[in-house]
């Protein structure tokens, strides 16, 4: 039998001869563990119920308990004195969380509800405060344990990322996440530092100092340009007249950069960001007009990087996040992605973004904190739980408890894309033995019937978030198959209005590439929006802003009317075609980048023998032509002639294919010259109209 080690406690509670009499007394030994350390308190306690006498036995004499009111303390192992407060305080938070969890369960509050997530945000905040107090305590010690200090700092960073992604303060998991990630980055990975700012602050010509442009790009990519505004403004005194001219425009563009936290709705933010992007394009055009050697080796590279950040160029973001003082690799790139690359960045976009970033900025899994944070970003929750425990047992225990209170202890973050792709594919695939029975039950269903079956299951069990994820993935797969009508329906089910807009643009691209007849056929497959909304399993849950619905309704309405215009024109209903074209323009349904194409269509009608347009309509068309010329002078021609340029390029490519030749690319100047054809056609049309009125 294995001997168990023990430690004798002094003074003795009982004398040796009275030990056997303890069981017959009113007393027993009790013990209480300390929550703050490896300590045990041993004491006497009175039985709540006195045992009944055994028949035929005499009552034993009560032992002499000379120290019955004493408490004996025993301690084993060792707990760092500085850690006692952390463990004690976090234990109090833990116990309070258990009580709160039981109350929420009794009240029937769902795990995934915003109310539950808000509460867990508060408890996560308490744990972070416990850790921060411990870090502060470690830092105040006379002989600072740097290893422990740095270790617990990484624990705080991981907890902060957990709070940002899984327990946001708003309680909502569906909103934009860019600003929240940027805040986490700037709080935990400080860059640029105040020491860097001081290094350049007293320099008359800071641009001559090493690292100056790196400082500006780091401040910009981190959204902290206001702290470096002095240095941006001082560029106006640079010796280069070109940089002096561009610097104020750069500062103005930075000052007007929209942040999602400043807007009431996502749609308002997206609209503001779209308008702001116009100023970035003007800034880029300024650089394109410069001589290639202008500023090389001096300020050109830094300015190119700054403008590249504003444009959201991925290669520039990767470069800045991998080089220079303060660069933190993949974590920095992912955290700034929603600020510069993807303004519509949401939590469901994180896994794909991390995979893309890791192609250039890899994860070092040998560091437990980095492995844990990467698993959390990629939404591999089981792996995150494992790595957080590997990083720190205390962290792993409390993360597991928090996740259990969100019903996340199972890995819900699986990659459903491949799974759903198999469901859509009607080919016979080899299945695992465990899935044979399920496959038999689904064998008689088509791919889309299988998907619909999954949607019904999600609906029956109120798995709304899972349903939206399913519909979003299905929509993407349908887009790949050019089944745009079904893709729009599933995107609306997923409340993914950005994808609806993207599909609208893809349908217009189909017109450019494949022509009128196929475009009409594809648009005819688009379902009625009102019917789709009524059929949507998630429509009753709300969350669809009126601005968002108006936006995608308008995009789809334009497609429907534009297809109707071409159908009327093809069928010889020229008067209806002309009327439909003017209705589209006057109702502001036509996307600006499509204006050039619409005006070319109008010119075709103007060249007909019949007068299909009213004279007032012709003047209105001419007004649109002149507006494009005015905007072109301001450098905005691509915003109005982008589609026309693509059509001309497509026509040129077809001609080159016939001639087995490779022609030059169509330029924006060529598109503007094509607009002269429209202006001439309208001038002739108005002259004919004037003549027909008899010169009156």
XYZ file of C-alpha atoms in Angstrom:
696
model
C 0.000 0.000 0.000
C 1.377 3.385 -0.973
C 2.118 5.634 1.978
C 0.559 9.061 1.855
C 2.894 11.822 3.075
C 1.615 13.778 6.038
C 2.697 16.620 8.304
C 2.040 16.475 12.072
C 0.253 19.517 13.517
C 1.235 21.005 16.880
C -0.122 21.322 19.499
C -2.145 18.093 19.390
C -5.900 18.317 19.400
C -6.334 15.071 21.377
C -4.148 13.103 23.684
C -3.131 9.690 22.417
C -5.375 7.773 24.822
C -8.510 9.816 23.987
C -8.328 9.539 20.152
C -10.507 6.398 20.039
C -13.188 8.143 22.062
C -13.680 11.000 19.527
C -16.280 9.167 17.457
C -18.542 8.720 20.469
C -18.425 12.383 21.443
C -20.415 15.353 20.189
C -17.370 16.582 18.266
C -15.648 15.781 15.008
C -12.745 17.185 13.033
C -13.512 19.670 10.228
C -11.323 21.267 7.567
C -11.670 24.287 5.282
C -9.546 25.055 2.217
C -8.379 28.605 1.658
C -9.324 30.139 -1.720
C -6.262 32.392 -1.554
C -3.474 29.833 -1.268
C -2.400 26.272 -0.516
C -3.630 26.375 3.082
C -5.921 24.227 5.179
C -7.671 25.241 8.408
C -8.433 22.291 10.778
C -10.855 22.735 13.664
C -13.396 20.943 15.812
C -17.064 21.019 15.019
C -20.204 19.773 16.759
C -22.292 17.080 15.064
C -25.619 18.423 13.818
C -27.233 15.128 14.823
C -26.039 12.964 17.671
C -25.832 9.270 16.713
C -28.332 6.979 18.390
C -27.163 4.569 21.018
C -26.421 1.030 20.046
C -28.542 -1.399 22.130
C -26.541 -3.336 24.654
C -23.629 -0.889 24.663
C -22.762 1.556 27.384
C -22.312 5.203 26.484
C -18.630 6.077 25.939
C -17.084 8.739 28.046
C -16.526 12.024 26.156
C -12.847 12.654 25.529
C -10.970 15.535 27.035
C -10.625 18.238 24.356
C -8.177 20.638 25.846
C -7.889 22.679 22.588
C -11.418 22.364 21.212
C -11.636 26.117 20.384
C -8.313 26.276 18.538
C -7.721 26.344 14.788
C -4.760 24.517 13.291
C -3.283 25.851 10.038
C -1.490 23.608 7.556
C 0.195 24.651 4.317
C 1.720 22.661 1.470
C 3.694 23.684 -1.587
C 4.073 27.408 -2.161
C 2.029 30.132 -3.820
C 3.823 33.345 -4.785
C 2.783 35.987 -2.309
C 1.989 38.423 -5.122
C -0.351 35.900 -6.791
C -2.516 35.380 -3.693
C -4.581 38.510 -4.324
C -5.071 37.627 -8.014
C -6.348 34.133 -7.216
C -8.514 35.391 -4.392
C -10.072 38.271 -6.317
C -10.665 36.203 -9.445
C -12.229 33.458 -7.299
C -14.753 35.989 -6.026
C -15.526 36.976 -9.639
C -15.846 33.302 -10.573
C -18.290 32.544 -7.730
C -20.369 35.599 -8.568
C -20.505 34.461 -12.208
C -21.863 31.048 -11.148
C -24.660 32.663 -9.141
C -25.469 34.987 -12.043
C -25.480 32.035 -14.460
C -28.056 30.176 -12.353
C -30.226 33.278 -12.207
C -30.077 33.725 -15.988
C -30.931 30.064 -16.455
C -33.935 30.390 -14.130
C -35.101 33.496 -16.015
C -34.776 31.678 -19.345
C -32.267 34.151 -20.854
C -30.750 32.493 -23.992
C -26.985 31.975 -24.138
C -26.706 33.863 -27.441
C -28.814 36.845 -26.345
C -27.271 40.304 -26.244
C -28.243 40.523 -22.557
C -26.148 37.459 -21.716
C -23.195 38.655 -23.802
C -23.296 42.091 -22.117
C -23.191 40.434 -18.682
C -20.268 38.231 -19.686
C -18.502 41.322 -21.041
C -18.649 42.726 -17.513
C -17.242 39.554 -15.942
C -14.455 39.409 -18.537
C -13.682 43.020 -17.654
C -13.427 42.036 -13.977
C -10.945 39.265 -14.804
C -8.928 41.745 -16.863
C -8.893 44.181 -13.931
C -7.687 41.352 -11.662
C -4.846 40.563 -14.069
C -3.932 44.231 -14.556
C -3.742 44.737 -10.773
C -1.395 41.743 -10.558
C 0.782 43.091 -13.395
C 0.970 46.467 -11.619
C 1.928 44.679 -8.415
C 4.693 42.755 -10.190
C 6.005 45.997 -11.671
C 6.292 47.659 -8.258
C 8.451 44.935 -6.719
C 12.016 45.840 -5.876
C 13.390 43.019 -8.005
C 10.957 42.798 -10.871
C 10.430 39.283 -12.213
C 10.508 40.218 -15.902
C 9.501 36.747 -17.053
C 6.342 36.752 -14.919
C 5.611 40.358 -15.825
C 5.777 39.656 -19.560
C 3.876 36.377 -19.202
C 0.899 37.927 -17.407
C 0.914 40.793 -19.879
C 0.299 38.248 -22.665
C -2.537 36.780 -20.559
C -4.114 40.233 -20.387
C -3.773 40.640 -24.179
C -5.471 37.288 -24.867
C -8.298 38.085 -22.452
C -8.744 41.440 -24.181
C -9.032 39.803 -27.596
C -11.542 37.302 -26.186
C -13.607 40.199 -24.848
C -13.403 42.086 -28.148
C -14.496 39.183 -30.341
C -16.797 37.069 -28.158
C -18.167 39.349 -25.429
C -18.470 42.831 -26.992
C -19.827 45.605 -24.784
C -22.828 46.138 -27.069
C -23.826 42.489 -26.743
C -24.164 42.312 -30.535
C -22.069 39.915 -32.580
C -23.251 41.043 -36.022
C -21.915 44.602 -36.212
C -18.741 46.038 -37.721
C -15.659 44.991 -35.771
C -12.896 47.149 -37.281
C -12.844 49.884 -34.625
C -13.009 47.364 -31.755
C -10.025 45.418 -33.092
C -8.062 48.613 -33.683
C -8.692 49.680 -30.069
C -7.472 46.280 -28.827
C -4.328 46.633 -30.951
C -3.511 50.187 -29.852
C -4.085 49.428 -26.157
C -1.911 46.311 -26.100
C 0.727 46.955 -28.786
C 1.553 50.642 -28.449
C 3.004 52.183 -31.604
C 4.205 54.692 -32.532
C 5.523 55.629 -29.102
C 5.729 59.018 -27.438
C 9.517 58.596 -27.395
C 9.485 58.524 -31.200
C 7.387 61.693 -31.281
C 9.815 63.456 -28.932
C 12.700 62.387 -31.167
C 11.287 64.422 -34.075
C 9.393 67.155 -32.206
C 12.313 69.562 -31.801
C 13.806 69.013 -35.221
C 13.445 71.845 -37.685
C 13.510 69.372 -40.579
C 12.260 66.086 -39.126
C 11.940 64.514 -42.588
C 15.736 64.259 -42.642
C 15.722 61.949 -39.603
C 15.872 58.176 -39.927
C 12.511 56.535 -39.371
C 10.438 59.724 -39.870
C 8.321 58.356 -42.718
C 7.978 55.026 -40.880
C 6.612 57.017 -37.938
C 4.006 58.727 -40.158
C 2.903 55.482 -41.829
C 2.624 53.695 -38.454
C 0.541 56.548 -37.020
C -1.693 56.491 -40.101
C -2.238 52.732 -40.300
C -3.072 52.710 -36.566
C -5.656 55.489 -37.020
C -3.576 57.743 -34.755
C -2.676 60.389 -37.293
C -4.125 63.187 -35.079
C -1.356 62.582 -32.575
C 1.112 63.091 -35.421
C -0.764 66.006 -37.040
C 2.100 68.392 -36.232
C 4.425 66.369 -38.426
C 1.908 66.113 -41.276
C 1.394 69.881 -41.203
C 5.126 70.564 -41.143
C 5.418 68.870 -44.548
C 3.981 72.112 -45.943
C 7.430 73.641 -45.341
C 9.302 70.859 -47.147
C 11.848 72.066 -49.760
C 9.988 70.201 -52.512
C 7.303 72.449 -54.070
C 5.424 69.328 -55.160
C 5.264 67.918 -51.634
C 4.295 71.347 -50.287
C 1.374 71.341 -52.730
C 0.264 67.773 -51.982
C 0.704 67.907 -48.163
C -2.405 70.069 -47.439
C -4.515 67.773 -49.603
C -3.159 64.766 -47.692
C -3.962 66.400 -44.334
C -7.483 67.281 -45.501
C -8.087 63.699 -46.635
C -6.871 62.340 -43.303
C -9.047 64.792 -41.376
C -12.152 63.741 -43.279
C -11.557 59.981 -42.927
C -14.913 58.574 -41.728
C -14.968 56.248 -38.702
C -17.880 53.878 -38.186
C -18.294 54.914 -34.534
C -19.321 58.396 -35.679
C -22.429 57.221 -37.556
C -25.808 55.980 -36.414
C -26.169 53.259 -39.049
C -23.834 51.175 -41.154
C -25.396 52.535 -44.341
C -24.627 56.123 -43.323
C -21.030 55.101 -42.685
C -20.738 53.245 -46.007
C -22.125 56.260 -47.897
C -19.690 58.609 -46.161
C -16.793 56.245 -46.845
C -17.727 56.022 -50.511
C -17.689 59.824 -50.804
C -14.372 59.995 -48.952
C -12.850 57.468 -51.370
C -13.331 60.042 -54.146
C -10.858 62.368 -52.405
C -8.378 59.496 -52.066
C -8.612 58.858 -55.807
C -7.854 62.536 -56.464
C -4.808 62.234 -54.225
C -3.625 59.186 -56.135
C -4.154 61.033 -59.414
C -1.826 63.776 -58.145
C 0.911 61.188 -57.640
C 0.290 59.569 -61.018
C 0.879 62.908 -62.725
C 4.359 63.201 -61.209
C 7.514 62.233 -62.975
C 8.540 58.704 -61.936
C 11.869 59.954 -60.571
C 10.350 62.880 -58.636
C 11.173 62.577 -54.944
C 12.788 59.149 -55.279
C 15.109 58.364 -52.354
C 13.631 61.291 -50.428
C 9.896 61.527 -49.778
C 8.281 59.657 -52.677
C 8.314 56.177 -51.121
C 6.845 57.415 -47.839
C 4.106 59.373 -49.599
C 3.279 56.389 -51.818
C 2.870 54.216 -48.704
C 0.643 56.798 -47.016
C -1.671 57.052 -50.011
C -1.568 53.255 -50.391
C -2.833 52.924 -46.804
C -5.711 55.329 -47.513
C -6.571 53.310 -50.624
C -6.596 50.107 -48.574
C -3.974 48.423 -50.741
C -3.291 45.022 -49.224
C 0.372 44.858 -50.225
C 1.071 48.223 -48.585
C -0.762 47.210 -45.387
C 1.245 43.964 -45.254
C 4.491 45.855 -45.789
C 3.808 48.411 -43.054
C 2.731 45.696 -40.601
C 5.884 43.666 -41.191
C 8.549 46.367 -41.266
C 9.719 49.232 -39.113
C 9.601 50.022 -35.408
C 6.341 48.937 -33.775
C 5.305 46.447 -36.478
C 3.449 43.497 -34.921
C 2.903 41.274 -37.936
C -0.331 39.402 -38.583
C -2.064 40.765 -35.473
C -1.581 44.330 -36.641
C -2.680 43.533 -40.200
C -5.896 41.814 -39.072
C -6.667 44.607 -36.596
C -6.356 47.408 -39.194
C -8.056 45.452 -42.015
C -11.483 46.788 -41.125
C -10.228 50.382 -41.065
C -8.517 50.498 -44.452
C -9.086 47.370 -46.570
C -12.645 46.306 -45.698
C -14.818 49.047 -44.138
C -17.642 46.450 -43.970
C -15.435 44.100 -41.899
C -17.413 41.813 -39.564
C -16.606 38.876 -37.293
C -17.546 36.288 -39.915
C -14.854 37.748 -42.192
C -12.045 37.062 -39.709
C -11.089 33.465 -40.663
C -10.722 34.228 -44.385
C -8.840 37.447 -43.638
C -6.411 35.696 -41.287
C -5.752 33.019 -43.919
C -5.015 35.732 -46.492
C -2.765 37.675 -44.111
C -0.878 34.528 -43.088
C 0.286 34.018 -46.665
C 2.575 37.009 -46.082
C 2.702 37.327 -42.293
C 2.785 33.818 -40.737
C 1.851 32.812 -37.185
C 4.578 31.560 -34.847
C 2.748 28.739 -33.064
C 5.691 28.073 -30.763
C 4.442 30.991 -28.656
C 1.344 29.858 -26.757
C -0.186 33.343 -26.630
C 0.186 33.812 -30.383
C -1.263 30.359 -31.076
C -4.229 31.061 -28.783
C -4.970 34.453 -30.330
C -4.698 33.078 -33.873
C -7.124 30.262 -33.026
C -9.572 32.806 -31.596
C -9.370 35.014 -34.700
C -9.846 32.011 -36.982
C -12.857 30.995 -34.828
C -11.392 27.575 -34.011
C -12.755 27.596 -30.473
C -11.583 24.158 -29.349
C -8.048 24.994 -30.433
C -8.314 28.381 -28.729
C -9.397 26.723 -25.479
C -6.489 24.270 -25.685
C -3.902 26.962 -26.436
C -5.190 29.364 -23.790
C -4.754 26.596 -21.195
C -1.262 25.962 -22.588
C -0.549 29.664 -22.279
C -1.688 29.806 -18.644
C -3.774 27.318 -16.577
C -5.596 30.127 -14.747
C -6.492 31.715 -18.097
C -7.626 28.391 -19.586
C -9.879 27.643 -16.608
C -11.670 30.989 -16.693
C -11.909 31.065 -20.491
C -13.532 27.618 -20.367
C -16.026 28.827 -17.773
C -16.905 31.943 -19.792
C -17.318 29.887 -22.960
C -19.542 27.419 -21.131
C -21.749 30.328 -20.135
C -22.055 31.182 -23.844
C -22.658 27.554 -24.823
C -19.413 27.633 -26.825
C -17.594 24.688 -25.316
C -18.363 22.779 -28.524
C -16.560 23.961 -31.641
C -19.288 25.957 -33.389
C -16.745 27.714 -35.547
C -16.404 24.970 -38.124
C -15.766 25.780 -41.713
C -19.160 25.098 -43.277
C -18.098 26.103 -46.770
C -16.841 22.660 -47.816
C -19.730 20.936 -46.048
C -22.337 23.017 -47.862
C -20.464 22.745 -51.156
C -20.881 18.949 -50.908
C -24.589 19.399 -50.253
C -24.942 21.552 -53.348
C -23.004 19.096 -55.475
C -25.189 16.297 -56.867
C -22.264 14.019 -57.627
C -21.865 10.810 -55.629
C -19.118 11.284 -53.051
C -17.598 8.697 -50.757
C -18.896 9.272 -47.246
C -17.542 8.273 -43.853
C -19.217 5.247 -42.312
C -20.880 7.425 -39.679
C -22.625 9.477 -42.388
C -23.925 6.609 -44.546
C -27.414 6.556 -43.059
C -27.784 10.333 -43.360
C -26.561 10.197 -46.949
C -29.193 7.570 -47.775
C -31.938 9.796 -46.413
C -30.732 12.724 -48.515
C -29.878 10.756 -51.643
C -33.242 11.398 -53.273
C -32.948 15.169 -52.787
C -31.291 17.592 -55.201
C -28.533 19.885 -54.008
C -30.824 22.859 -53.344
C -33.412 20.633 -51.662
C -30.713 19.537 -49.246
C -29.870 23.137 -48.484
C -33.548 23.945 -47.950
C -33.747 20.993 -45.552
C -30.912 22.474 -43.503
C -32.626 25.873 -43.513
C -35.799 24.267 -42.181
C -33.839 22.548 -39.408
C -32.247 25.868 -38.412
C -35.684 27.499 -38.430
C -37.243 24.741 -36.292
C -34.547 25.130 -33.637
C -34.340 28.954 -33.883
C -30.688 28.763 -34.967
C -30.893 32.159 -36.651
C -27.177 32.951 -36.666
C -26.359 29.516 -38.081
C -29.061 29.984 -40.722
C -27.598 33.309 -41.804
C -24.125 31.744 -42.035
C -25.534 28.867 -44.099
C -27.399 31.221 -46.460
C -24.336 33.438 -46.854
C -22.129 30.512 -47.904
C -24.813 29.115 -50.222
C -25.145 32.522 -51.889
C -21.405 32.636 -52.606
C -21.477 29.176 -54.132
C -24.479 30.086 -56.277
C -22.648 33.184 -57.532
C -19.832 30.919 -58.713
C -22.426 28.932 -60.661
C -23.889 32.185 -62.128
C -27.235 31.434 -60.494
C -27.669 35.072 -59.571
C -31.411 35.018 -58.849
C -31.102 32.295 -56.200
C -27.932 33.940 -54.864
C -29.833 37.202 -54.306
C -32.587 35.367 -52.416
C -30.129 33.621 -50.096
C -28.159 36.847 -49.571
C -31.354 38.579 -48.467
C -32.102 35.653 -46.142
C -28.610 36.204 -44.662
C -29.188 39.996 -44.461
C -26.015 40.286 -46.528
C -26.974 43.377 -48.521
C -23.422 44.073 -49.631
C -23.446 40.794 -51.539
C -26.785 41.773 -53.128
C -25.122 44.945 -54.390
C -22.144 42.912 -55.591
C -24.457 40.577 -57.514
C -26.090 43.623 -59.106
C -22.684 44.740 -60.341
C -21.923 41.212 -61.579
C -25.125 41.203 -63.615
C -24.075 44.484 -65.233
C -20.667 42.922 -65.919
C -22.526 40.064 -67.612
C -24.152 42.647 -69.904
C -20.735 44.042 -70.811
C -19.186 40.630 -71.482
C -22.061 38.527 -72.839
C -24.431 41.050 -74.325
C -28.063 42.101 -74.208
C -29.974 38.826 -74.627
C -28.163 36.853 -71.936
C -28.412 39.852 -69.612
C -32.201 39.955 -70.056
C -32.440 36.217 -69.343
C -30.308 36.476 -66.185
C -32.254 39.447 -64.822
C -35.530 37.621 -65.446
C -34.309 34.970 -62.978
C -34.090 37.570 -60.172
C -37.030 37.065 -57.766
C -39.362 39.815 -56.581
C -37.768 41.472 -53.560
C -41.028 41.790 -51.611
C -41.717 38.077 -52.015
C -38.182 37.209 -50.922
C -38.461 39.372 -47.809
C -41.785 37.812 -46.860
C -40.370 34.317 -47.414
C -37.172 35.103 -45.492
C -36.986 32.908 -42.344
C -35.116 35.706 -40.525
C -37.155 38.696 -41.706
C -39.330 38.699 -38.572
C -36.207 39.141 -36.412
C -35.611 42.635 -37.749
C -32.089 43.978 -38.141
C -32.745 45.233 -41.673
C -32.424 49.005 -41.668
C -34.693 50.968 -43.977
C -31.650 52.581 -45.584
C -30.093 49.197 -46.352
C -33.314 47.834 -47.825
C -33.852 50.993 -49.906
C -30.317 50.738 -51.263
C -30.500 47.156 -52.494
C -34.097 47.601 -53.696
C -32.900 50.476 -55.891
C -30.025 48.397 -57.274
C -32.389 45.575 -58.199
C -35.006 47.988 -59.545
C -32.417 49.426 -61.934
C -31.528 45.951 -63.206
C -35.192 45.170 -63.811
C -35.850 48.443 -65.644
C -32.651 48.297 -67.672
C -33.464 44.763 -68.820
C -37.002 45.940 -69.678
C -35.520 48.835 -71.686
C -33.434 46.453 -73.801
C -36.334 44.043 -74.232
C -38.576 46.879 -75.471
C -35.841 48.082 -77.829
C -35.273 44.544 -79.163
C -39.013 43.991 -79.640
C -39.434 47.267 -81.540
C -41.221 49.119 -78.739
C -38.984 52.156 -79.132
C -41.368 54.657 -77.509
C -41.620 52.480 -74.384
C -37.840 52.053 -74.409
C -37.263 55.829 -74.536
C -39.795 56.431 -71.775
C -38.230 53.752 -69.596
C -34.745 55.190 -70.091
C -35.845 58.669 -68.993
C -37.703 57.255 -65.990
C -34.510 55.502 -64.861
C -32.453 58.691 -65.126
C -35.035 60.935 -63.485
C -35.583 58.565 -60.561
C -31.839 58.425 -59.798
C -31.765 54.651 -60.201
C -28.865 54.627 -62.679
C -25.490 54.060 -60.926
C -23.148 56.911 -61.793
C -20.532 54.565 -63.246
C -23.215 53.454 -65.761
C -24.148 56.968 -66.941
C -21.918 56.759 -70.010
C -23.574 53.506 -71.156
C -27.101 54.886 -70.657
C -26.241 57.973 -72.693
C -24.843 55.807 -75.516
C -28.164 53.898 -75.440
C -30.003 57.221 -75.678
C -27.863 58.281 -78.657
C -28.943 55.109 -80.441
C -32.594 56.124 -80.060
C -31.809 59.700 -81.134
C -30.413 58.402 -84.429
C -33.693 56.662 -85.285
C -35.941 58.206 -87.924
C -38.778 58.557 -85.437
C -38.679 61.149 -82.648
C -38.916 58.950 -79.560
C -37.882 61.538 -76.966
C -39.689 64.689 -75.934
C -37.663 67.836 -76.524
C -37.418 68.365 -72.760
C -36.000 64.848 -72.442
C -33.280 65.641 -74.985
C -32.276 68.734 -73.004
C -32.203 66.608 -69.841
C -29.919 64.085 -71.546
C -27.661 66.893 -72.700
C -27.502 68.153 -69.108
C -26.227 64.729 -68.003
C -23.575 64.802 -70.742
C -22.357 68.226 -69.635
C -22.249 67.133 -66.007
C -19.882 64.314 -66.953
C -17.588 66.772 -68.743
C -17.566 69.038 -65.689
C -16.745 66.104 -63.400
C -14.073 64.934 -65.819
C -12.333 68.303 -65.502
C -12.297 67.693 -61.744
C -10.613 64.313 -62.261
C -13.749 62.204 -61.674
C -14.323 60.853 -65.194
C -13.868 57.178 -64.092
C -16.768 57.548 -61.671
C -19.133 58.246 -64.593
C -17.536 56.443 -67.524
C -16.164 53.293 -65.863
C -18.727 50.972 -67.480
C -18.385 52.633 -70.900
C -14.610 52.211 -70.747
C -15.061 48.492 -69.959
C -17.489 48.051 -72.857
C -15.113 49.720 -75.258
C -12.273 47.534 -73.977
C -14.425 44.429 -74.428
C -15.295 45.426 -78.020
C -11.632 46.068 -78.770
C -10.681 42.671 -77.319
C -13.211 40.906 -79.543
C -11.847 42.748 -82.582
C -8.282 41.835 -81.621
C -9.300 38.181 -81.226
C -10.679 38.193 -84.753
C -7.490 39.725 -86.061
C -5.203 37.646 -83.772
C -3.779 40.946 -82.669
C -3.193 42.605 -79.323
C -4.387 46.190 -79.187
C -3.760 48.936 -76.679
C -5.973 49.433 -73.668
C -8.888 51.820 -73.935
C -8.118 55.037 -72.106
C -10.499 57.323 -70.272
C -9.790 59.950 -72.927
C -11.174 57.532 -75.530
C -14.324 57.095 -73.446
C -14.712 60.868 -73.270
C -14.355 61.069 -77.053
C -17.105 58.464 -77.346
C -19.266 60.824 -75.317
C -18.832 63.380 -78.103
C -20.921 61.026 -80.271
C -23.741 61.373 -77.738
C -23.414 65.157 -77.656
C -23.519 65.318 -81.462
C -26.540 62.980 -81.653
C -28.428 65.109 -79.132
C -27.537 68.325 -80.961
C -28.878 66.884 -84.218
C -31.982 65.592 -82.433
C -32.739 69.024 -80.978
C -32.184 70.618 -84.405
C -34.678 68.186 -85.966
C -37.132 68.893 -83.178
C -36.755 72.642 -83.743
C -37.272 72.217 -87.475
C -40.357 70.074 -86.977
C -41.842 72.771 -84.758
C -41.413 75.172 -87.656
C -38.718 77.256 -86.044
C -41.069 78.473 -83.345
